[in-house]
Short mmCIF file of C-alpha atoms in Angstrom, two decimals:
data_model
loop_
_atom_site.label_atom_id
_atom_site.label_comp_id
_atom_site.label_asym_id
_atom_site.label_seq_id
_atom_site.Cartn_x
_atom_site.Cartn_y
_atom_site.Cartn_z
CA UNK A 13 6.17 -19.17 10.37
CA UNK A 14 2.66 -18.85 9.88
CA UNK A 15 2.02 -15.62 7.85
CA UNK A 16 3.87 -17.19 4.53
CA UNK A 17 0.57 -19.64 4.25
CA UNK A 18 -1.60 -16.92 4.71
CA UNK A 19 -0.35 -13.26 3.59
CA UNK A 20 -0.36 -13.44 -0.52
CA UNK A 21 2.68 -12.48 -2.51
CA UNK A 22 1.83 -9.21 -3.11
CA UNK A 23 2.82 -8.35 0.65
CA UNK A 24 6.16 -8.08 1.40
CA UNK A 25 6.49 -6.56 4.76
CA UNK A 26 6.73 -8.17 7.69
CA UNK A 27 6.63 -11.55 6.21
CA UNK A 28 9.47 -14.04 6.82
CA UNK A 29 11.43 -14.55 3.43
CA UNK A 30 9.86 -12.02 1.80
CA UNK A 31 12.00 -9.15 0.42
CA UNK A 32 10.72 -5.38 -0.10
CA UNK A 33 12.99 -4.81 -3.37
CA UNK A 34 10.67 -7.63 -4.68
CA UNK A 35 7.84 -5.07 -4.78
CA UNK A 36 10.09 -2.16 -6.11
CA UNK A 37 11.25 -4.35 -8.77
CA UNK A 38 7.97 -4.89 -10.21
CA UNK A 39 6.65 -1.76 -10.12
CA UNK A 40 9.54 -0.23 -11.70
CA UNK A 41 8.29 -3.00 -14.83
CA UNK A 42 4.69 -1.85 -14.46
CA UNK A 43 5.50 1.72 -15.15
CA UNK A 44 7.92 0.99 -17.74
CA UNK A 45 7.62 3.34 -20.48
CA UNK A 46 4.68 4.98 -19.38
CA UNK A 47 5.79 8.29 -20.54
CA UNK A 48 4.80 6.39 -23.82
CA UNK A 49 1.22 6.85 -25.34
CA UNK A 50 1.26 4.05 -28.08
CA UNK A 51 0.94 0.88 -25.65
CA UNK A 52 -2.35 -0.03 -24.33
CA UNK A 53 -3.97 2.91 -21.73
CA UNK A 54 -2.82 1.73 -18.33
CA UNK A 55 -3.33 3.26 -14.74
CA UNK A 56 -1.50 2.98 -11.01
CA UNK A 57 -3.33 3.99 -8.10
CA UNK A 58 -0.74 5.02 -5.12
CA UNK A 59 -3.43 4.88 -2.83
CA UNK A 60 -2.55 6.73 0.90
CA UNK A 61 -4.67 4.79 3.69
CA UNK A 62 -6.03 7.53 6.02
CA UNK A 63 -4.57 7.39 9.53
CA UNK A 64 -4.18 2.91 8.39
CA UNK A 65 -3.18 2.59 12.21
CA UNK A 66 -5.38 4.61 13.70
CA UNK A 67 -8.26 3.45 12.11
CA UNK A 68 -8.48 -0.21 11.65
CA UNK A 69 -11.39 -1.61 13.67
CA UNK A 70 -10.63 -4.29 16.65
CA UNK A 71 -13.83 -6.51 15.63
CA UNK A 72 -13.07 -6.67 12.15
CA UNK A 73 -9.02 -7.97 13.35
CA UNK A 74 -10.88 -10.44 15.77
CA UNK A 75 -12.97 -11.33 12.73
CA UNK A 76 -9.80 -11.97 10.82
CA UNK A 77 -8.10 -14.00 13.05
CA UNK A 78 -10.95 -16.14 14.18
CA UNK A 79 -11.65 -16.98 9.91
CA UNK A 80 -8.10 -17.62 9.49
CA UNK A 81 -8.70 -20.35 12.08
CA UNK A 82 -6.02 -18.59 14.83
CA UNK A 83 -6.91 -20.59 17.96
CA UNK A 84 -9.25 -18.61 20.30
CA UNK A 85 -7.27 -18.64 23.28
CA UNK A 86 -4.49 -16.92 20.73
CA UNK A 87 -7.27 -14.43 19.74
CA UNK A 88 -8.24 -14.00 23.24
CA UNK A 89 -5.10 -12.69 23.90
CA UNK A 90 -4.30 -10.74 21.25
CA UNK A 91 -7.80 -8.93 21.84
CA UNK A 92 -6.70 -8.27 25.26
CA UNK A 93 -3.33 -6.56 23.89
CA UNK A 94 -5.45 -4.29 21.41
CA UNK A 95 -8.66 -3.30 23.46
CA UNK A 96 -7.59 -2.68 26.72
CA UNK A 97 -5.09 0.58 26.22
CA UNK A 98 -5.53 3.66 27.92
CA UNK A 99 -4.91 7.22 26.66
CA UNK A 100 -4.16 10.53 27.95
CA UNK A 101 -4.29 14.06 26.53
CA UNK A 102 -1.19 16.12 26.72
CA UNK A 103 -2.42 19.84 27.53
CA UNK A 104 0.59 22.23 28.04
CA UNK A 105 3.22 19.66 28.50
CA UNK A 106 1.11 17.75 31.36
CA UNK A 107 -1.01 14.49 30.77
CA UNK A 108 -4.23 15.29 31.47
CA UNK A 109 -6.78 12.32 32.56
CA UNK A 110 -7.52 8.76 30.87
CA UNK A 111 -9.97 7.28 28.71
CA UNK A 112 -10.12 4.42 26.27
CA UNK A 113 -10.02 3.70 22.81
CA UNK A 114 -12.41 2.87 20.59
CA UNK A 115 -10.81 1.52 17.56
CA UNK A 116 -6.66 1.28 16.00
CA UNK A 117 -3.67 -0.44 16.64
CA UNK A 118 -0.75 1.12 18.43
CA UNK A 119 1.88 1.92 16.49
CA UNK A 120 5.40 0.74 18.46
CA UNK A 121 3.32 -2.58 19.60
CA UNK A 122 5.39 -5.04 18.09
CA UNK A 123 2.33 -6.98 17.45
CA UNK A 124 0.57 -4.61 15.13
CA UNK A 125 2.70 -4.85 12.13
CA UNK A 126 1.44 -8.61 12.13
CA UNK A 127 -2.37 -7.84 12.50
CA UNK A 128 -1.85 -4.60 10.09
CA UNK A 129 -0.33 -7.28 7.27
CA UNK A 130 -3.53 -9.63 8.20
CA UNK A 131 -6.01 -7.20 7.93
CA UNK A 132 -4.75 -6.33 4.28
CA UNK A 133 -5.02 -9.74 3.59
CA UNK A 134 -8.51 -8.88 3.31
CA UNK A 135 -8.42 -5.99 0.87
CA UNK A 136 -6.42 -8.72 -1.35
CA UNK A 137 -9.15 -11.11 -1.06
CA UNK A 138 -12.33 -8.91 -2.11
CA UNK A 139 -9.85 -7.93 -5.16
CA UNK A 140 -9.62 -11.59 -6.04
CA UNK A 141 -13.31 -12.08 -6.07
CA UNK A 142 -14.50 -8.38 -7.35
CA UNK A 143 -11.46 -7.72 -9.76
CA UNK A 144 -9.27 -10.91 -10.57
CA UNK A 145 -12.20 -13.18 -11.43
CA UNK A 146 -14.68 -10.21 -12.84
CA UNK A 147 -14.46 -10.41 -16.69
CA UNK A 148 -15.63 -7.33 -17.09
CA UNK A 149 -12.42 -5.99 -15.36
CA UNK A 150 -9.32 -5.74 -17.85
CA UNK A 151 -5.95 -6.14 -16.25
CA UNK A 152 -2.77 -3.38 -16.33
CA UNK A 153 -0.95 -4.13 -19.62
CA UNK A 154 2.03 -5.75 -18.10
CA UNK A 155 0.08 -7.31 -15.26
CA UNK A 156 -2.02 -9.90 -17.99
CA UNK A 157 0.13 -13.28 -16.87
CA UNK A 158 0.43 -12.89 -13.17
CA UNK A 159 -3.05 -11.10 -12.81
CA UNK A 160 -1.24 -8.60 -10.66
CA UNK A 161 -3.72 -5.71 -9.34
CA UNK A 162 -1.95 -5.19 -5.87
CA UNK A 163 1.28 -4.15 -4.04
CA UNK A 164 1.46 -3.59 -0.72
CA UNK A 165 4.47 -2.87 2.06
CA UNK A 166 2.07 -2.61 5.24
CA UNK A 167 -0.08 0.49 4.52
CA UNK A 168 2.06 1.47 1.19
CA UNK A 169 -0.46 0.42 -1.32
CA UNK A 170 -0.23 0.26 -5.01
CA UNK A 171 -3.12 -0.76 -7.34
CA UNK A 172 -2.76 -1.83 -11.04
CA UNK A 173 -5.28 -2.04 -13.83
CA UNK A 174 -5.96 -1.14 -17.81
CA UNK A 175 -7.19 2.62 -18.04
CA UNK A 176 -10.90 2.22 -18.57
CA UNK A 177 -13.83 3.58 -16.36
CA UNK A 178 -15.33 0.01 -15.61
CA UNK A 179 -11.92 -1.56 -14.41
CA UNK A 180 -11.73 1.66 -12.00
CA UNK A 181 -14.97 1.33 -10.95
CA UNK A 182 -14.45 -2.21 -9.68
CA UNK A 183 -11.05 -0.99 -8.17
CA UNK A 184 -13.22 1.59 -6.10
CA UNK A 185 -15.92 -0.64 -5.25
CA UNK A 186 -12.98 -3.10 -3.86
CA UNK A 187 -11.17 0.09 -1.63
CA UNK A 188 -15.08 1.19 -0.71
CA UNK A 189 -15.97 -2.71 0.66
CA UNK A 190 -13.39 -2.86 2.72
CA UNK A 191 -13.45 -0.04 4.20
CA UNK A 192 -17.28 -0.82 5.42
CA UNK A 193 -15.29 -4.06 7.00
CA UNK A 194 -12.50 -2.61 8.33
CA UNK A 195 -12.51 1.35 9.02
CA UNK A 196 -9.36 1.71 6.59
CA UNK A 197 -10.35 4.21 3.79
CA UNK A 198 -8.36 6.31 0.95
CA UNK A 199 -7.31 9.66 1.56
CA UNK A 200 -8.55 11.72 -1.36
CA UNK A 201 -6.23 14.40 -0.75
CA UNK A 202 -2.76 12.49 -0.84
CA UNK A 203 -4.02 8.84 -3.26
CA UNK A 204 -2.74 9.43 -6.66
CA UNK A 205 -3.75 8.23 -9.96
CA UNK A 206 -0.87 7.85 -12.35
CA UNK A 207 -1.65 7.07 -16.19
CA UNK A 208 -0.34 6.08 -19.55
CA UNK A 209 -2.73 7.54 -22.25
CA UNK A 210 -2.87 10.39 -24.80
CA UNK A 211 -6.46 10.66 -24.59
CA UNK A 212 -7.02 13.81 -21.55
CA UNK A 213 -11.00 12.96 -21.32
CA UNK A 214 -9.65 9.51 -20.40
CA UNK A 215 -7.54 10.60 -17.81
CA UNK A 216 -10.04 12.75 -16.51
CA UNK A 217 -12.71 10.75 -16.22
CA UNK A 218 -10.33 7.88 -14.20
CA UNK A 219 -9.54 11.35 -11.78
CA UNK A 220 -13.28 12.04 -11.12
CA UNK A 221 -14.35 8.29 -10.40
CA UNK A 222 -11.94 7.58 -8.04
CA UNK A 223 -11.87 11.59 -6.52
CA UNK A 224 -7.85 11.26 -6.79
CA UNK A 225 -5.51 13.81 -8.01
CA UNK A 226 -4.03 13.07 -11.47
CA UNK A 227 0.12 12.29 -10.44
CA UNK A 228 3.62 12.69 -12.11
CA UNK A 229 6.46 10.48 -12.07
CA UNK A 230 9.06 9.78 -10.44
CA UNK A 231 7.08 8.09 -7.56
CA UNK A 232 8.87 7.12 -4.31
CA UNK A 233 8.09 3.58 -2.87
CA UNK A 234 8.52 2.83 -0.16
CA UNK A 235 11.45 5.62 -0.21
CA UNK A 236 12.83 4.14 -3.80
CA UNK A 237 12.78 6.75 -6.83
CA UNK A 238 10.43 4.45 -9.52
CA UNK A 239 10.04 6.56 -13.06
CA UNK A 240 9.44 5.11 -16.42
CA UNK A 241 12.27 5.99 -18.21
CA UNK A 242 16.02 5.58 -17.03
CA UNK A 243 16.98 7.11 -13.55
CA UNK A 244 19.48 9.82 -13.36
CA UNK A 245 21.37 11.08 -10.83
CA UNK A 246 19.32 13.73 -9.93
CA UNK A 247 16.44 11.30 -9.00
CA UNK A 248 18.56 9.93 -6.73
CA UNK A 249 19.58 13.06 -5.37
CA UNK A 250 17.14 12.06 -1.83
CA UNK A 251 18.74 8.47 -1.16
CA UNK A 252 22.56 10.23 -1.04
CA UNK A 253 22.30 11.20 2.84
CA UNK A 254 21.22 7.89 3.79
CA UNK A 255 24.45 6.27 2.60
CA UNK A 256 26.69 8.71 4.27
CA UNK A 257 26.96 6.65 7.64
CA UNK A 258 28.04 3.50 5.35
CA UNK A 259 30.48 5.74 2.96
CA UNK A 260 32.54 7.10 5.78
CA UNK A 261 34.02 3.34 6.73
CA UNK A 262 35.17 3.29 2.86
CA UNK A 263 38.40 4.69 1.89
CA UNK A 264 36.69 6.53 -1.03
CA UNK A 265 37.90 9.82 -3.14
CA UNK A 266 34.73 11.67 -2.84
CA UNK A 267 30.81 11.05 -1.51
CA UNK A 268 29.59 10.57 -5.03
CA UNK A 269 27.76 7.25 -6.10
CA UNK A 270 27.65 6.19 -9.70
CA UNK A 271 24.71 4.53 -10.70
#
């Protein structure tokens, strides 16, 4: 019951009474008419965390814990659990020594989905100072009353701002910060930059700053078609398999969902 009081609205996973469509919904009203170009120039960053698991640093989750006043002999156990593992090296189909790790939380620990959350807690925090509070940062058109910048479902992370260089900039000096805290950095090759403006020079300026590649819609997250003008079926042509299961117990006249 404690990660409600700590982990900000903009996380959903993992959080007790917290709801992943929440997230979905909101984007889908971010990128609302963005194949538009009269509204204000506006820009979402879908930004791919490189190997998130793999990578996180154990001091920097100690340091987390032990600032978000976890008791120490919690955080003495929980550093136990994370820097003590073992590995081995699969060489033609036999395990081959053992050494230890250096850094990363195991994914299939049932406690790393809770320290994962936590340690994006952080990236949410140098966005409040750096971004939220910066007045020379301009917020993402629809984003102006809540002062929403970031979405995030564990290592599924969506940035929001208005479509000028200096708002960017302070975006990229947030994602570079913390990854001099934590080890977690943006893969160039797979973070996208999507953007509402009729002005190209804009949109490739934004591309060069941040070193992303310049995206299309639809966009799936997590999983969930999100475009900026109505869905049709063929959008949802992806999600149809994962309903079969379900469909089969209904007495139904044909596979087909109407949306």
């Amino acid at each position: 019951m404690t990660l409600p009081y700590l982990v900000d609205k903009c996380q959903t996973a993992f959080v007790a009474g917290r709801q992943i469509s929440n997230n979905i919904l909101l984007t889908q009203e971010f990128l609302h008419k963005y194949h538009l170009g009269h509204h204000p120039p506006r820009c979402t960053m879908k930004v791919d965390l490189k190997k998130a698991y793999d990578s996180v640093h154990w001091d920097f989750i100690i340091n987390v814990l032990t600032i978000m006043k976890f008791p120490p002999k919690m955080i003495n156990w929980i550093k136990e659990c994370i820097t003590t593992p073992s590995y081995s090296v699969n060489i033609n189909g036999e395990a081959v020594g053992f050494f230890k790790g250096g850094k990363g939380l195991r994914q299939g620990d049932p406690i790393s989905p809770y320290l994962f959350v936590l340690a994006m807690e952080v990236l949410n925090g140098i966005i409040e100072s750096k971004a939220r509070n910066n007045k020379n940062f301009t917020f993402h058109w629809n984003c102006g009353q809540t002062h929403t910048v970031m979405l995030a479902f564990a290592d599924d992370l969506l940035l929001f701002s208005h479509a000028d260089v200096c708002s960017i900039r302070i975006l990229k000096d947030c994602l570079e910060e913390f990854y001099w805290l934590s080890g977690l950095s943006a893969n160039t090759n797979k973070s996208e930059v999507f953007l509402c403006s009729n002005d190209p020079s804009l949109t490739q300026n934004i591309a060069d700053v941040l070193g992303f590649k310049v995206g299309s819609l639809p966009i799936r997250y997590p999983g969930v078609p999100l475009i900026s003008t109505r869905l049709s079926i063929r959008d949802f042509g992806g999600l149809d398999p994962l309903f079969y299961p379900y469909l089969l117990g209904f007495n139904l006249y044909s596979s087909q969902i109407y949306y």
